[in-house]
Amino acid sequence: MNKTASRIDVESRLEHARDVIRAAGKRAMDYYDGTAGDLEIEVKANALDMVSIADKNVEAIIRDRIADAFPEDGFLGEEMGIEQGENDCLWVIDPIDGTACFVSQMPTWCISVALMVGNEVVLGLIYHPCGDELFTAMKGEGAYVNGEPIEASKVTKVSDGLLGLGLSHRTKSDVIVPVMTQLLDREGMFIRNGSCALMMAYASAGRLIGYYEPHINPWDCMAGIILMTEAGGWTNDFLGIANVLEDGGPILAAGANVADELAEMTGVKR
């Protein structure tokens, strides 16, 4: 951890964030179970890029409770944009990653919270309320699910496991189809569950050999990046992409032994 990060009490923030993300998950489940009233759905660019009142209220819970404990910290969230703090801390929040699945009563959604200190990701938490699994990582301290250590996949060929793929209408089909073709030609197989953060958490636990999406927003993948690297895997230099916090970019996460092969297939810089 760099000197700037070391001056910040990262461990206290992790402990607080554990409680906050579970409380946010409980509130999200109230909406998911239908006990918090009907959802108000707004359509963004298209019908599959949706935001609900649940997204907004869950993000508000996370922001408010973290701000109460650490008032000098800043925030970047999917629903409420960026709010610069008075220090180097920036919390990056996706209140419900997989909103289309959430509103369709499918369980493949999660809550993602990461902490950046300067240009470094130092904390990541991904909570899957439907499975009650909390994935956590702190810089230099390894990755865990519900307190148990996890490791990224150690397979040596893409045919030895499932690759998570993500796509949206922000990118054209001719970007992702060649990757799918190469994977299938190499006797590999892919899965898409509708949530980048959840699939990156699964990759950090070795359930997937990796994850690729040609364009992703930072709140979708930031927690997954530190989870993957702390679990012994590899990700591309997402934060090294120009204007990535505003514009997003490609993400590739992979088990160390298939990182070269997947980078070659996707064209992502190794």
PDB file of C-alpha atoms in Angstrom:
ATOM      1  CA  MET A   1       0.000   0.000   0.000  1.00  0.00           C
ATOM      2  CA  ASN A   2       1.421   3.397  -0.912  1.00  0.00           C
ATOM      3  CA  LYS A   3       2.200   6.161   1.584  1.00  0.00           C
ATOM      4  CA  THR A   4      -1.000   8.083   0.835  1.00  0.00           C
ATOM      5  CA  ALA A   5      -3.137   5.019   1.445  1.00  0.00           C
ATOM      6  CA  SER A   6      -1.225   4.136   4.607  1.00  0.00           C
ATOM      7  CA  ARG A   7      -2.240   7.459   6.181  1.00  0.00           C
ATOM      8  CA  ILE A   8      -5.902   6.516   5.768  1.00  0.00           C
ATOM      9  CA  ASP A   9      -7.483   4.119   8.271  1.00  0.00           C
ATOM     10  CA  VAL A  10      -8.431   1.567   5.644  1.00  0.00           C
ATOM     11  CA  GLU A  11      -9.144  -1.236   8.108  1.00  0.00           C
ATOM     12  CA  SER A  12     -11.749   0.799   9.993  1.00  0.00           C
ATOM     13  CA  ARG A  13     -13.390   1.670   6.708  1.00  0.00           C
ATOM     14  CA  LEU A  14     -13.540  -2.000   5.757  1.00  0.00           C
ATOM     15  CA  GLU A  15     -15.184  -2.949   9.050  1.00  0.00           C
ATOM     16  CA  HIS A  16     -17.740  -0.186   8.692  1.00  0.00           C
ATOM     17  CA  ALA A  17     -18.382  -1.011   5.035  1.00  0.00           C
ATOM     18  CA  ARG A  18     -19.136  -4.647   5.937  1.00  0.00           C
ATOM     19  CA  ASP A  19     -22.044  -3.520   8.112  1.00  0.00           C
ATOM     20  CA  VAL A  20     -23.190  -0.913   5.608  1.00  0.00           C
ATOM     21  CA  ILE A  21     -23.293  -3.247   2.610  1.00  0.00           C
ATOM     22  CA  ARG A  22     -25.236  -5.878   4.553  1.00  0.00           C
ATOM     23  CA  ALA A  23     -27.756  -3.235   5.667  1.00  0.00           C
ATOM     24  CA  ALA A  24     -28.039  -2.076   2.070  1.00  0.00           C
ATOM     25  CA  GLY A  25     -28.551  -5.677   0.997  1.00  0.00           C
ATOM     26  CA  LYS A  26     -31.372  -6.108   3.506  1.00  0.00           C
ATOM     27  CA  ARG A  27     -33.101  -3.028   2.130  1.00  0.00           C
ATOM     28  CA  ALA A  28     -32.622  -4.211  -1.459  1.00  0.00           C
ATOM     29  CA  MET A  29     -34.142  -7.569  -0.545  1.00  0.00           C
ATOM     30  CA  ASP A  30     -37.251  -5.786   0.738  1.00  0.00           C
ATOM     31  CA  TYR A  31     -37.788  -4.484  -2.783  1.00  0.00           C
ATOM     32  CA  TYR A  32     -36.789  -7.770  -4.409  1.00  0.00           C
ATOM     33  CA  ASP A  33     -39.215  -9.733  -2.224  1.00  0.00           C
ATOM     34  CA  GLY A  34     -42.000  -7.248  -2.918  1.00  0.00           C
ATOM     35  CA  THR A  35     -42.405  -6.130   0.695  1.00  0.00           C
ATOM     36  CA  ALA A  36     -41.400  -2.510   0.052  1.00  0.00           C
ATOM     37  CA  GLY A  37     -44.098  -1.684  -2.471  1.00  0.00           C
ATOM     38  CA  ASP A  38     -44.055  -1.598  -6.256  1.00  0.00           C
ATOM     39  CA  LEU A  39     -40.865  -0.431  -7.918  1.00  0.00           C
ATOM     40  CA  GLU A  40     -40.835   2.728  -9.989  1.00  0.00           C
ATOM     41  CA  ILE A  41     -38.820   1.896 -13.098  1.00  0.00           C
ATOM     42  CA  GLU A  42     -37.087   4.502 -15.233  1.00  0.00           C
ATOM     43  CA  VAL A  43     -35.637   3.520 -18.601  1.00  0.00           C
ATOM     44  CA  LYS A  44     -32.228   4.948 -19.464  1.00  0.00           C
ATOM     45  CA  ALA A  45     -30.797   4.481 -22.969  1.00  0.00           C
ATOM     46  CA  ASN A  46     -32.886   1.380 -23.654  1.00  0.00           C
ATOM     47  CA  ALA A  47     -35.287  -0.997 -21.946  1.00  0.00           C
ATOM     48  CA  LEU A  48     -32.495  -3.224 -20.629  1.00  0.00           C
ATOM     49  CA  ASP A  49     -30.582  -0.329 -19.037  1.00  0.00           C
ATOM     50  CA  MET A  50     -32.936   0.400 -16.198  1.00  0.00           C
ATOM     51  CA  VAL A  51     -32.848   2.153 -12.866  1.00  0.00           C
ATOM     52  CA  SER A  52     -35.374   1.659 -10.125  1.00  0.00           C
ATOM     53  CA  ILE A  53     -36.240   3.421  -6.904  1.00  0.00           C
ATOM     54  CA  ALA A  54     -34.439   0.533  -5.202  1.00  0.00           C
ATOM     55  CA  ASP A  55     -31.131   1.530  -6.862  1.00  0.00           C
ATOM     56  CA  LYS A  56     -31.493   5.100  -5.683  1.00  0.00           C
ATOM     57  CA  ASN A  57     -32.532   4.260  -2.128  1.00  0.00           C
ATOM     58  CA  VAL A  58     -29.865   1.589  -1.673  1.00  0.00           C
ATOM     59  CA  GLU A  59     -27.162   3.963  -2.900  1.00  0.00           C
ATOM     60  CA  ALA A  60     -28.460   6.632  -0.519  1.00  0.00           C
ATOM     61  CA  ILE A  61     -28.168   4.190   2.412  1.00  0.00           C
ATOM     62  CA  ILE A  62     -24.565   3.411   1.516  1.00  0.00           C
ATOM     63  CA  ARG A  63     -23.561   7.035   0.991  1.00  0.00           C
ATOM     64  CA  ASP A  64     -25.299   8.338   4.085  1.00  0.00           C
ATOM     65  CA  ARG A  65     -23.935   5.714   6.469  1.00  0.00           C
ATOM     66  CA  ILE A  66     -20.389   5.978   5.170  1.00  0.00           C
ATOM     67  CA  ALA A  67     -20.549   9.785   5.230  1.00  0.00           C
ATOM     68  CA  ASP A  68     -21.740   9.707   8.843  1.00  0.00           C
ATOM     69  CA  ALA A  69     -18.635   7.745   9.844  1.00  0.00           C
ATOM     70  CA  PHE A  70     -16.120   9.295   7.427  1.00  0.00           C
ATOM     71  CA  PRO A  71     -17.422  12.758   6.492  1.00  0.00           C
ATOM     72  CA  GLU A  72     -14.278  13.806   4.603  1.00  0.00           C
ATOM     73  CA  ASP A  73     -14.526  10.952   2.075  1.00  0.00           C
ATOM     74  CA  GLY A  74     -15.842  11.397  -1.464  1.00  0.00           C
ATOM     75  CA  PHE A  75     -18.223   9.269  -3.519  1.00  0.00           C
ATOM     76  CA  LEU A  76     -18.730   8.092  -7.085  1.00  0.00           C
ATOM     77  CA  GLY A  77     -21.984   6.236  -7.671  1.00  0.00           C
ATOM     78  CA  GLU A  78     -24.029   5.029 -10.599  1.00  0.00           C
ATOM     79  CA  GLU A  79     -27.144   6.940  -9.593  1.00  0.00           C
ATOM     80  CA  MET A  80     -25.878  10.084  -7.856  1.00  0.00           C
ATOM     81  CA  GLY A  81     -22.676  10.831  -9.735  1.00  0.00           C
ATOM     82  CA  ILE A  82     -19.463  12.099  -8.161  1.00  0.00           C
ATOM     83  CA  GLU A  83     -19.063  14.064  -4.947  1.00  0.00           C
ATOM     84  CA  GLN A  84     -15.473  15.000  -4.194  1.00  0.00           C
ATOM     85  CA  GLY A  85     -14.347  14.729  -0.580  1.00  0.00           C
ATOM     86  CA  GLU A  86     -11.819  16.623   1.464  1.00  0.00           C
ATOM     87  CA  ASN A  87      -9.233  13.840   1.404  1.00  0.00           C
ATOM     88  CA  ASP A  88      -7.887  11.248  -1.067  1.00  0.00           C
ATOM     89  CA  CYS A  89     -10.688   8.722  -0.406  1.00  0.00           C
ATOM     90  CA  LEU A  90     -13.282   7.996  -3.080  1.00  0.00           C
ATOM     91  CA  TRP A  91     -15.960   5.354  -2.517  1.00  0.00           C
ATOM     92  CA  VAL A  92     -17.150   3.806  -5.786  1.00  0.00           C
ATOM     93  CA  ILE A  93     -20.669   2.384  -5.482  1.00  0.00           C
ATOM     94  CA  ASP A  94     -23.005   0.298  -7.592  1.00  0.00           C
ATOM     95  CA  PRO A  95     -26.137  -0.114  -5.458  1.00  0.00           C
ATOM     96  CA  ILE A  96     -27.627  -2.880  -7.617  1.00  0.00           C
ATOM     97  CA  ASP A  97     -25.442  -4.336 -10.339  1.00  0.00           C
ATOM     98  CA  GLY A  98     -27.779  -6.359 -12.511  1.00  0.00           C
ATOM     99  CA  THR A  99     -30.863  -4.146 -12.273  1.00  0.00           C
ATOM    100  CA  ALA A 100     -32.566  -5.833 -15.240  1.00  0.00           C
ATOM    101  CA  CYS A 101     -32.233  -9.177 -13.440  1.00  0.00           C
ATOM    102  CA  PHE A 102     -33.390  -7.597 -10.169  1.00  0.00           C
ATOM    103  CA  VAL A 103     -36.604  -6.178 -11.612  1.00  0.00           C
ATOM    104  CA  SER A 104     -37.216  -9.454 -13.493  1.00  0.00           C
ATOM    105  CA  GLN A 105     -37.061 -11.431 -10.218  1.00  0.00           C
ATOM    106  CA  MET A 106     -33.847 -13.221 -11.155  1.00  0.00           C
ATOM    107  CA  PRO A 107     -31.258 -13.666  -8.367  1.00  0.00           C
ATOM    108  CA  THR A 108     -28.137 -12.669 -10.330  1.00  0.00           C
ATOM    109  CA  TRP A 109     -27.642  -9.171  -8.931  1.00  0.00           C
ATOM    110  CA  CYS A 110     -25.414  -7.769  -6.214  1.00  0.00           C
ATOM    111  CA  ILE A 111     -24.163  -4.657  -4.440  1.00  0.00           C
ATOM    112  CA  SER A 112     -20.628  -3.469  -5.152  1.00  0.00           C
ATOM    113  CA  VAL A 113     -18.595  -1.038  -3.036  1.00  0.00           C
ATOM    114  CA  ALA A 114     -14.933  -0.147  -3.506  1.00  0.00           C
ATOM    115  CA  LEU A 115     -12.617   2.403  -1.930  1.00  0.00           C
ATOM    116  CA  MET A 116      -9.960   4.246  -3.876  1.00  0.00           C
ATOM    117  CA  VAL A 117      -7.212   6.207  -2.155  1.00  0.00           C
ATOM    118  CA  GLY A 118      -5.706   8.445  -4.781  1.00  0.00           C
ATOM    119  CA  ASN A 119      -5.297   6.296  -7.888  1.00  0.00           C
ATOM    120  CA  GLU A 120      -5.214   2.993  -6.006  1.00  0.00           C
ATOM    121  CA  VAL A 121      -8.066   0.630  -5.141  1.00  0.00           C
ATOM    122  CA  VAL A 122      -7.537  -0.445  -1.527  1.00  0.00           C
ATOM    123  CA  LEU A 123     -10.880  -2.045  -0.596  1.00  0.00           C
ATOM    124  CA  GLY A 124     -13.523  -4.023  -2.417  1.00  0.00           C
ATOM    125  CA  LEU A 125     -16.799  -5.530  -1.214  1.00  0.00           C
ATOM    126  CA  ILE A 126     -19.377  -7.379  -3.306  1.00  0.00           C
ATOM    127  CA  TYR A 127     -22.478  -8.634  -1.545  1.00  0.00           C
ATOM    128  CA  HIS A 128     -24.887 -11.134  -3.112  1.00  0.00           C
ATOM    129  CA  PRO A 129     -27.960 -10.904  -0.884  1.00  0.00           C
ATOM    130  CA  CYS A 130     -29.828 -13.792  -2.523  1.00  0.00           C
ATOM    131  CA  GLY A 131     -26.981 -16.156  -1.650  1.00  0.00           C
ATOM    132  CA  ASP A 132     -25.867 -14.269   1.486  1.00  0.00           C
ATOM    133  CA  GLU A 133     -22.283 -14.209   0.235  1.00  0.00           C
ATOM    134  CA  LEU A 134     -20.047 -11.262   1.068  1.00  0.00           C
ATOM    135  CA  PHE A 135     -16.811 -11.078  -0.930  1.00  0.00           C
ATOM    136  CA  THR A 136     -14.185  -8.769   0.571  1.00  0.00           C
ATOM    137  CA  ALA A 137     -10.617  -7.742  -0.163  1.00  0.00           C
ATOM    138  CA  MET A 138      -8.181  -5.246   1.316  1.00  0.00           C
ATOM    139  CA  LYS A 139      -4.917  -4.296  -0.370  1.00  0.00           C
ATOM    140  CA  GLY A 140      -2.197  -6.735   0.678  1.00  0.00           C
ATOM    141  CA  GLU A 141      -4.505  -8.842   2.850  1.00  0.00           C
ATOM    142  CA  GLY A 142      -5.993 -11.391   0.437  1.00  0.00           C
ATOM    143  CA  ALA A 143      -9.567 -12.018  -0.673  1.00  0.00           C
ATOM    144  CA  TYR A 144     -12.386 -13.695   1.234  1.00  0.00           C
ATOM    145  CA  VAL A 145     -15.983 -14.814   0.995  1.00  0.00           C
ATOM    146  CA  ASN A 146     -17.864 -14.783   4.308  1.00  0.00           C
ATOM    147  CA  GLY A 147     -14.492 -14.679   6.042  1.00  0.00           C
ATOM    148  CA  GLU A 148     -13.011 -17.702   4.265  1.00  0.00           C
ATOM    149  CA  PRO A 149     -10.004 -17.179   1.954  1.00  0.00           C
ATOM    150  CA  ILE A 150     -10.523 -17.582  -1.778  1.00  0.00           C
ATOM    151  CA  GLU A 151      -8.227 -18.023  -4.775  1.00  0.00           C
ATOM    152  CA  ALA A 152      -8.569 -17.324  -8.467  1.00  0.00           C
ATOM    153  CA  SER A 153      -8.657 -20.239 -10.881  1.00  0.00           C
ATOM    154  CA  LYS A 154      -5.389 -22.054 -11.586  1.00  0.00           C
ATOM    155  CA  VAL A 155      -6.516 -23.812 -14.776  1.00  0.00           C
ATOM    156  CA  THR A 156      -4.038 -23.697 -17.649  1.00  0.00           C
ATOM    157  CA  LYS A 157      -6.416 -23.762 -20.641  1.00  0.00           C
ATOM    158  CA  VAL A 158      -9.629 -21.867 -21.400  1.00  0.00           C
ATOM    159  CA  SER A 159     -11.288 -25.215 -22.107  1.00  0.00           C
ATOM    160  CA  ASP A 160     -10.899 -26.188 -18.444  1.00  0.00           C
ATOM    161  CA  GLY A 161     -13.585 -23.894 -17.046  1.00  0.00           C
ATOM    162  CA  LEU A 162     -16.257 -21.263 -17.670  1.00  0.00           C
ATOM    163  CA  LEU A 163     -15.448 -17.728 -18.778  1.00  0.00           C
ATOM    164  CA  GLY A 164     -17.770 -14.922 -17.685  1.00  0.00           C
ATOM    165  CA  LEU A 165     -18.721 -12.567 -20.517  1.00  0.00           C
ATOM    166  CA  GLY A 166     -20.478  -9.240 -20.324  1.00  0.00           C
ATOM    167  CA  LEU A 167     -21.920  -7.048 -23.032  1.00  0.00           C
ATOM    168  CA  SER A 168     -24.202  -4.090 -23.445  1.00  0.00           C
ATOM    169  CA  HIS A 169     -25.544  -1.957 -26.237  1.00  0.00           C
ATOM    170  CA  ARG A 170     -22.708   0.507 -25.620  1.00  0.00           C
ATOM    171  CA  THR A 171     -20.572  -1.741 -27.834  1.00  0.00           C
ATOM    172  CA  LYS A 172     -21.357  -3.341 -31.186  1.00  0.00           C
ATOM    173  CA  SER A 173     -21.830  -7.072 -31.567  1.00  0.00           C
ATOM    174  CA  ASP A 174     -18.761  -7.379 -33.788  1.00  0.00           C
ATOM    175  CA  VAL A 175     -16.590  -6.616 -30.748  1.00  0.00           C
ATOM    176  CA  ILE A 176     -17.769  -9.548 -28.623  1.00  0.00           C
ATOM    177  CA  VAL A 177     -18.686 -12.152 -31.263  1.00  0.00           C
ATOM    178  CA  PRO A 178     -15.061 -12.836 -32.324  1.00  0.00           C
ATOM    179  CA  VAL A 179     -14.153 -13.498 -28.695  1.00  0.00           C
ATOM    180  CA  MET A 180     -17.025 -15.966 -28.359  1.00  0.00           C
ATOM    181  CA  THR A 181     -15.997 -17.661 -31.597  1.00  0.00           C
ATOM    182  CA  GLN A 182     -12.386 -18.060 -30.495  1.00  0.00           C
ATOM    183  CA  LEU A 183     -13.455 -19.390 -27.130  1.00  0.00           C
ATOM    184  CA  LEU A 184     -15.789 -21.974 -28.642  1.00  0.00           C
ATOM    185  CA  ASP A 185     -13.167 -22.968 -31.232  1.00  0.00           C
ATOM    186  CA  ARG A 186     -10.789 -23.656 -28.323  1.00  0.00           C
ATOM    187  CA  GLU A 187     -13.453 -25.873 -26.716  1.00  0.00           C
ATOM    188  CA  GLY A 188     -14.151 -23.309 -24.027  1.00  0.00           C
ATOM    189  CA  MET A 189     -17.545 -22.136 -22.809  1.00  0.00           C
ATOM    190  CA  PHE A 190     -18.955 -18.882 -21.439  1.00  0.00           C
ATOM    191  CA  ILE A 191     -21.676 -17.673 -19.108  1.00  0.00           C
ATOM    192  CA  ARG A 192     -23.433 -14.317 -18.828  1.00  0.00           C
ATOM    193  CA  ASN A 193     -25.559 -13.742 -15.734  1.00  0.00           C
ATOM    194  CA  GLY A 194     -26.264 -10.014 -16.109  1.00  0.00           C
ATOM    195  CA  SER A 195     -23.942  -8.722 -13.370  1.00  0.00           C
ATOM    196  CA  CYS A 196     -20.308  -7.813 -14.010  1.00  0.00           C
ATOM    197  CA  ALA A 197     -19.532  -7.418 -10.313  1.00  0.00           C
ATOM    198  CA  LEU A 198     -20.989 -10.795  -9.385  1.00  0.00           C
ATOM    199  CA  MET A 199     -19.122 -12.597 -12.162  1.00  0.00           C
ATOM    200  CA  MET A 200     -15.865 -10.903 -11.122  1.00  0.00           C
ATOM    201  CA  ALA A 201     -16.509 -12.043  -7.555  1.00  0.00           C
ATOM    202  CA  TYR A 202     -17.043 -15.574  -8.850  1.00  0.00           C
ATOM    203  CA  ALA A 203     -13.794 -15.326 -10.826  1.00  0.00           C
ATOM    204  CA  SER A 204     -11.941 -14.264  -7.677  1.00  0.00           C
ATOM    205  CA  ALA A 205     -13.265 -17.399  -5.973  1.00  0.00           C
ATOM    206  CA  GLY A 206     -12.142 -19.631  -8.838  1.00  0.00           C
ATOM    207  CA  ARG A 207     -15.691 -20.452  -9.931  1.00  0.00           C
ATOM    208  CA  LEU A 208     -14.989 -18.815 -13.306  1.00  0.00           C
ATOM    209  CA  ILE A 209     -11.633 -18.779 -15.085  1.00  0.00           C
ATOM    210  CA  GLY A 210     -12.056 -15.073 -15.733  1.00  0.00           C
ATOM    211  CA  TYR A 211     -14.319 -12.295 -16.919  1.00  0.00           C
ATOM    212  CA  TYR A 212     -14.305 -10.062 -20.003  1.00  0.00           C
ATOM    213  CA  GLU A 213     -16.428  -7.104 -21.039  1.00  0.00           C
ATOM    214  CA  PRO A 214     -15.428  -4.746 -23.867  1.00  0.00           C
ATOM    215  CA  HIS A 215     -16.832  -1.679 -22.095  1.00  0.00           C
ATOM    216  CA  ILE A 216     -17.753  -1.315 -18.445  1.00  0.00           C
ATOM    217  CA  ASN A 217     -18.332   1.567 -16.046  1.00  0.00           C
ATOM    218  CA  PRO A 218     -16.021   1.907 -13.037  1.00  0.00           C
ATOM    219  CA  TRP A 219     -18.704   1.269 -10.415  1.00  0.00           C
ATOM    220  CA  ASP A 220     -19.415  -2.128 -11.994  1.00  0.00           C
ATOM    221  CA  CYS A 221     -15.871  -3.487 -11.764  1.00  0.00           C
ATOM    222  CA  MET A 222     -13.790  -1.568  -9.223  1.00  0.00           C
ATOM    223  CA  ALA A 223     -14.448  -3.906  -6.286  1.00  0.00           C
ATOM    224  CA  GLY A 224     -13.941  -6.896  -8.575  1.00  0.00           C
ATOM    225  CA  ILE A 225     -10.499  -5.635  -9.595  1.00  0.00           C
ATOM    226  CA  ILE A 226      -9.073  -5.750  -6.083  1.00  0.00           C
ATOM    227  CA  LEU A 227     -10.879  -8.997  -5.281  1.00  0.00           C
ATOM    228  CA  MET A 228      -9.316 -10.617  -8.333  1.00  0.00           C
ATOM    229  CA  THR A 229      -5.794  -9.375  -7.748  1.00  0.00           C
ATOM    230  CA  GLU A 230      -5.858 -10.159  -4.023  1.00  0.00           C
ATOM    231  CA  ALA A 231      -7.077 -13.671  -4.911  1.00  0.00           C
ATOM    232  CA  GLY A 232      -3.960 -14.232  -7.017  1.00  0.00           C
ATOM    233  CA  GLY A 233      -5.515 -13.453 -10.391  1.00  0.00           C
ATOM    234  CA  TRP A 234      -4.785 -10.734 -12.927  1.00  0.00           C
ATOM    235  CA  THR A 235      -6.668  -7.778 -14.382  1.00  0.00           C
ATOM    236  CA  ASN A 236      -5.749  -5.293 -17.064  1.00  0.00           C
ATOM    237  CA  ASP A 237      -4.700  -1.801 -16.005  1.00  0.00           C
ATOM    238  CA  PHE A 238      -8.244  -0.452 -15.928  1.00  0.00           C
ATOM    239  CA  LEU A 239      -7.293   2.633 -13.943  1.00  0.00           C
ATOM    240  CA  GLY A 240      -4.553   3.401 -16.451  1.00  0.00           C
ATOM    241  CA  ILE A 241      -7.146   4.067 -19.162  1.00  0.00           C
ATOM    242  CA  ALA A 242      -7.568   7.779 -19.903  1.00  0.00           C
ATOM    243  CA  ASN A 243     -10.689   9.317 -18.298  1.00  0.00           C
ATOM    244  CA  VAL A 244     -11.826   5.881 -17.132  1.00  0.00           C
ATOM    245  CA  LEU A 245     -13.750   7.179 -14.103  1.00  0.00           C
ATOM    246  CA  GLU A 246     -15.880   9.289 -16.437  1.00  0.00           C
ATOM    247  CA  ASP A 247     -16.015   7.152 -19.564  1.00  0.00           C
ATOM    248  CA  GLY A 248     -15.319   3.560 -18.519  1.00  0.00           C
ATOM    249  CA  GLY A 249     -13.341   1.071 -20.614  1.00  0.00           C
ATOM    250  CA  PRO A 250     -12.626  -2.629 -21.222  1.00  0.00           C
ATOM    251  CA  ILE A 251     -12.130  -5.036 -18.318  1.00  0.00           C
ATOM    252  CA  LEU A 252     -10.392  -8.391 -18.418  1.00  0.00           C
ATOM    253  CA  ALA A 253      -9.884 -10.453 -15.273  1.00  0.00           C
ATOM    254  CA  ALA A 254      -8.282 -13.869 -15.456  1.00  0.00           C
ATOM    255  CA  GLY A 255      -6.664 -16.640 -13.533  1.00  0.00           C
ATOM    256  CA  ALA A 256      -2.908 -16.187 -13.792  1.00  0.00           C
ATOM    257  CA  ASN A 257      -2.362 -19.247 -15.987  1.00  0.00           C
ATOM    258  CA  VAL A 258      -4.879 -18.260 -18.679  1.00  0.00           C
ATOM    259  CA  ALA A 259      -4.286 -14.505 -18.616  1.00  0.00           C
ATOM    260  CA  ASP A 260      -2.009 -14.550 -21.678  1.00  0.00           C
ATOM    261  CA  GLU A 261      -4.433 -16.658 -23.699  1.00  0.00           C
ATOM    262  CA  LEU A 262      -7.443 -14.515 -22.805  1.00  0.00           C
ATOM    263  CA  ALA A 263      -5.531 -11.287 -23.470  1.00  0.00           C
ATOM    264  CA  GLU A 264      -4.637 -12.594 -26.914  1.00  0.00           C
ATOM    265  CA  MET A 265      -8.250 -13.570 -27.611  1.00  0.00           C
ATOM    266  CA  THR A 266      -9.732 -10.276 -26.463  1.00  0.00           C
ATOM    267  CA  GLY A 267      -7.022  -7.892 -27.646  1.00  0.00           C
ATOM    268  CA  VAL A 268      -6.683  -6.434 -24.156  1.00  0.00           C
ATOM    269  CA  LYS A 269      -3.156  -5.295 -23.279  1.00  0.00           C
ATOM    270  CA  ARG A 270      -1.346  -7.723 -21.007  1.00  0.00           C
TER     271      ARG A 270
END
